[in-house]
Amino acid sequence: MNPSITTTSSEVREPLTGLILGLSNVSLAIEGRKIIRDLSWEVKEGENWVLVGENGAGKTTLLGILNGYRWPSAGRATVLGKDFGSFDLRDLRRKIGFVSSYISDWIPEEEKVIDVVVSGRYASIKLWKNPPPEEVAFASRLLRRVGCGRYEGANFGKLSQGERQRVIIARALMARPRLMALDEPCAGLDPQGREGDGKGKDRPGPE
């Protein structure tokens, strides 16, 4: 069953100047089970969309296609103006900010929080080279913006679920993405975090 896709039209900014995402008759099967069937969808620049569906409807799987982590079994997928199969998907991932609680499961517990955020610049899970100082400074500003500035030197595994989610949001913003894909971005956040404007006060770092 395909997820229902609706636009939050009150938040659409004019003018709509370009096609960000185009899916044409896309299907995706995993281990013989068709998760997405003949789905067509277009997202234009400036639009905000919401995916609605029951558990198992295929929402996260669909976001996996959008982010280049899943490949359609059939149909045509175009993201940021390029067709799947005509470019390196690693380049695509560097232009998309992705927030999902399962990203936390991929990150080693001993990874420093500041490195987790900087890794978003390269769409990687770990840092494989020393980043330039300006990128570290930008990551530090993002952590302060989401209320986690004092956690820079902490191990990622010592943070609470909500704190990890804030760090993942900062990581998604690190590449100054053209497209943001949010998979349950408020998971684990307390009411203040859900209602906040991204400028929450820093809390004491983990012991």
GROMACS .gro file of C-alpha atoms in nm:
model
  207
    1MET     CA    1   0.000   0.000   0.000
    2ASN     CA    2   0.136   0.341  -0.094
    3PRO     CA    3   0.147   0.616   0.169
    4SER     CA    4  -0.088   0.907   0.120
    5ILE     CA    5   0.099   1.220   0.014
    6THR     CA    6  -0.043   1.563   0.089
    7THR     CA    7   0.093   1.916   0.062
    8THR     CA    8   0.086   2.169   0.343
    9SER     CA    9  -0.031   2.437   0.103
   10SER     CA   10  -0.033   2.715   0.360
   11GLU     CA   11   0.346   2.693   0.375
   12VAL     CA   12   0.416   2.697   0.001
   13ARG     CA   13   0.637   2.990  -0.092
   14GLU     CA   14   0.591   3.161  -0.428
   15PRO     CA   15   0.714   3.147  -0.692
   16LEU     CA   16   0.764   2.776  -0.758
   17THR     CA   17   1.068   2.785  -0.980
   18GLY     CA   18   1.186   2.429  -1.036
   19LEU     CA   19   1.125   2.058  -0.996
   20ILE     CA   20   1.298   1.915  -0.689
   21LEU     CA   21   1.157   1.562  -0.706
   22GLY     CA   22   0.986   1.369  -0.981
   23LEU     CA   23   0.864   1.010  -0.952
   24SER     CA   24   0.687   0.847  -1.246
   25ASN     CA   25   0.518   0.507  -1.199
   26VAL     CA   26   0.778   0.410  -0.939
   27SER     CA   27   0.757   0.069  -0.774
   28LEU     CA   28   0.991  -0.090  -0.522
   29ALA     CA   29   0.997  -0.451  -0.406
   30ILE     CA   30   1.199  -0.588  -0.115
   31GLU     CA   31   1.251  -0.964  -0.089
   32GLY     CA   32   0.967  -1.020  -0.333
   33ARG     CA   33   0.720  -0.798  -0.147
   34LYS     CA   34   0.609  -0.484  -0.332
   35ILE     CA   35   0.633  -0.197  -0.084
   36ILE     CA   36   0.558   0.085  -0.331
   37ARG     CA   37   0.343   0.033  -0.638
   38ASP     CA   38   0.314   0.262  -0.945
   39LEU     CA   39   0.361   0.585  -0.751
   40SER     CA   40   0.386   0.921  -0.930
   41TRP     CA   41   0.473   1.239  -0.738
   42GLU     CA   42   0.620   1.581  -0.808
   43VAL     CA   43   0.767   1.829  -0.561
   44LYS     CA   44   0.851   2.181  -0.675
   45GLU     CA   45   1.095   2.422  -0.520
   46GLY     CA   46   0.946   2.602  -0.221
   47GLU     CA   47   0.683   2.337  -0.145
   48ASN     CA   48   0.649   2.150   0.183
   49TRP     CA   49   0.492   1.803   0.176
   50VAL     CA   50   0.372   1.555   0.436
   51LEU     CA   51   0.362   1.176   0.397
   52VAL     CA   52   0.070   1.018   0.581
   53GLY     CA   53   0.016   0.647   0.625
   54GLU     CA   54  -0.013   0.355   0.864
   55ASN     CA   55   0.293   0.172   0.993
   56GLY     CA   56   0.432  -0.036   0.709
   57ALA     CA   57   0.270   0.177   0.439
   58GLY     CA   58   0.610   0.259   0.286
   59LYS     CA   59   0.679   0.613   0.409
   60THR     CA   60   1.037   0.549   0.522
   61THR     CA   61   1.105   0.336   0.214
   62LEU     CA   62   0.988   0.620  -0.009
   63LEU     CA   63   1.219   0.863   0.170
   64GLY     CA   64   1.497   0.611   0.111
   65ILE     CA   65   1.445   0.652  -0.264
   66LEU     CA   66   1.440   1.029  -0.232
   67ASN     CA   67   1.774   1.019  -0.047
   68GLY     CA   68   1.939   0.775  -0.285
   69TYR     CA   69   1.957   0.487  -0.035
   70ARG     CA   70   1.696   0.281  -0.222
   71TRP     CA   71   1.676   0.211  -0.594
   72PRO     CA   72   1.333   0.176  -0.759
   73SER     CA   73   1.247  -0.166  -0.900
   74ALA     CA   74   1.055   0.004  -1.181
   75GLY     CA   75   0.969   0.353  -1.302
   76ARG     CA   76   1.164   0.675  -1.327
   77ALA     CA   77   1.304   0.879  -1.038
   78THR     CA   78   1.443   1.231  -1.076
   79VAL     CA   79   1.588   1.417  -0.777
   80LEU     CA   80   1.730   1.769  -0.790
   81GLY     CA   81   1.706   1.764  -1.168
   82LYS     CA   82   1.895   1.439  -1.230
   83ASP     CA   83   1.766   1.096  -1.325
   84PHE     CA   84   1.868   0.795  -1.119
   85GLY     CA   85   2.136   0.608  -1.310
   86SER     CA   86   2.290   0.919  -1.464
   87PHE     CA   87   2.499   1.040  -1.167
   88ASP     CA   88   2.679   0.932  -0.851
   89LEU     CA   89   2.425   0.889  -0.571
   90ARG     CA   90   2.689   0.993  -0.318
   91ASP     CA   91   2.684   1.341  -0.471
   92LEU     CA   92   2.305   1.349  -0.432
   93ARG     CA   93   2.321   1.263  -0.063
   94ARG     CA   94   2.551   1.558   0.002
   95LYS     CA   95   2.274   1.792  -0.117
   96ILE     CA   96   1.994   1.645   0.096
   97GLY     CA   97   1.948   1.691   0.469
   98PHE     CA   98   1.809   1.367   0.610
   99VAL     CA   99   1.667   1.334   0.962
  100SER     CA  100   1.568   0.988   1.083
  101SER     CA  101   1.597   0.818   1.419
  102TYR     CA  102   1.756   0.512   1.260
  103ILE     CA  103   2.059   0.721   1.156
  104SER     CA  104   2.147   0.716   1.526
  105ASP     CA  105   2.176   0.337   1.506
  106TRP     CA  106   2.448   0.369   1.241
  107ILE     CA  107   2.667   0.608   1.442
  108PRO     CA  108   2.931   0.453   1.672
  109GLU     CA  109   2.861   0.532   2.036
  110GLU     CA  110   3.215   0.661   2.089
  111GLU     CA  111   3.188   0.915   1.805
  112LYS     CA  112   3.222   1.272   1.929
  113VAL     CA  113   2.911   1.485   1.885
  114ILE     CA  114   3.095   1.756   1.692
  115ASP     CA  115   3.223   1.492   1.447
  116VAL     CA  116   2.872   1.353   1.401
  117VAL     CA  117   2.753   1.696   1.291
  118VAL     CA  118   3.051   1.765   1.063
  119SER     CA  119   3.001   1.427   0.892
  120GLY     CA  120   2.674   1.562   0.753
  121ARG     CA  121   2.882   1.781   0.523
  122TYR     CA  122   3.006   1.467   0.349
  123ALA     CA  123   2.694   1.248   0.387
  124SER     CA  124   2.909   0.995   0.571
  125ILE     CA  125   2.867   0.824   0.906
  126LYS     CA  126   3.226   0.873   1.025
  127LEU     CA  127   3.483   1.136   0.942
  128TRP     CA  128   3.764   0.997   0.729
  129LYS     CA  129   3.974   1.313   0.722
  130ASN     CA  130   4.030   1.620   0.934
  131PRO     CA  131   3.774   1.887   0.840
  132PRO     CA  132   3.878   2.248   0.783
  133PRO     CA  133   3.835   2.482   1.082
  134GLU     CA  134   3.549   2.673   0.920
  135GLU     CA  135   3.340   2.355   0.896
  136VAL     CA  136   3.402   2.274   1.262
  137ALA     CA  137   3.301   2.629   1.354
  138PHE     CA  138   2.980   2.600   1.151
  139ALA     CA  139   2.898   2.267   1.316
  140SER     CA  140   2.951   2.429   1.655
  141ARG     CA  141   2.704   2.705   1.568
  142LEU     CA  142   2.447   2.448   1.456
  143LEU     CA  143   2.480   2.260   1.784
  144ARG     CA  144   2.418   2.580   1.977
  145ARG     CA  145   2.119   2.652   1.754
  146VAL     CA  146   1.953   2.321   1.848
  147GLY     CA  147   2.041   2.360   2.216
  148CYS     CA  148   2.329   2.111   2.225
  149GLY     CA  149   2.632   2.338   2.219
  150ARG     CA  150   2.774   2.199   2.543
  151TYR     CA  151   2.773   1.845   2.407
  152GLU     CA  152   3.042   1.901   2.142
  153GLY     CA  153   3.306   1.688   2.311
  154ALA     CA  154   3.069   1.423   2.446
  155ASN     CA  155   3.040   1.072   2.307
  156PHE     CA  156   2.727   1.038   2.097
  157GLY     CA  157   2.629   0.719   2.280
  158LYS     CA  158   2.600   0.904   2.613
  159LEU     CA  159   2.322   1.133   2.492
  160SER     CA  160   1.953   1.070   2.553
  161GLN     CA  161   1.725   0.983   2.262
  162GLY     CA  162   1.598   1.340   2.238
  163GLU     CA  163   1.949   1.485   2.252
  164ARG     CA  164   2.063   1.248   1.979
  165GLN     CA  165   1.773   1.359   1.762
  166ARG     CA  166   1.872   1.724   1.805
  167VAL     CA  167   2.226   1.636   1.698
  168ILE     CA  168   2.092   1.451   1.391
  169ILE     CA  169   1.892   1.762   1.298
  170ALA     CA  170   2.210   1.972   1.323
  171ARG     CA  171   2.389   1.712   1.110
  172ALA     CA  172   2.121   1.741   0.841
  173LEU     CA  173   2.170   2.118   0.825
  174MET     CA  174   2.549   2.091   0.800
  175ALA     CA  175   2.560   2.066   0.420
  176ARG     CA  176   2.325   2.363   0.372
  177PRO     CA  177   2.099   2.122   0.181
  178ARG     CA  178   1.875   2.205  -0.113
  179LEU     CA  179   1.623   1.951   0.014
  180MET     CA  180   1.527   1.839   0.365
  181ALA     CA  181   1.370   1.496   0.422
  182LEU     CA  182   1.236   1.446   0.774
  183ASP     CA  183   1.137   1.099   0.894
  184GLU     CA  184   0.959   1.149   1.229
  185PRO     CA  185   1.194   1.436   1.323
  186CYS     CA  186   1.028   1.491   1.663
  187ALA     CA  187   1.081   1.133   1.781
  188GLY     CA  188   1.224   1.143   2.132
  189LEU     CA  189   1.192   1.520   2.171
  190ASP     CA  190   1.024   1.661   2.479
  191PRO     CA  191   0.729   1.904   2.438
  192GLN     CA  192   0.961   2.206   2.449
  193GLY     CA  193   1.175   2.057   2.174
  194ARG     CA  194   0.870   1.983   1.958
  195GLU     CA  195   0.735   2.336   1.992
  196GLY     CA  196   1.072   2.514   1.985
  197ASP     CA  197   1.214   2.727   1.707
  198GLY     CA  198   1.553   2.556   1.694
  199LYS     CA  199   1.707   2.806   1.933
  200GLY     CA  200   1.669   2.612   2.255
  201LYS     CA  201   1.895   2.689   2.548
  202ASP     CA  202   2.196   2.470   2.604
  203ARG     CA  203   2.160   2.215   2.879
  204PRO     CA  204   2.441   2.076   3.094
  205GLY     CA  205   2.642   1.814   2.910
  206PRO     CA  206   2.609   1.445   2.995
  207GLU     CA  207   2.807   1.317   3.289
   0.00000   0.00000   0.00000
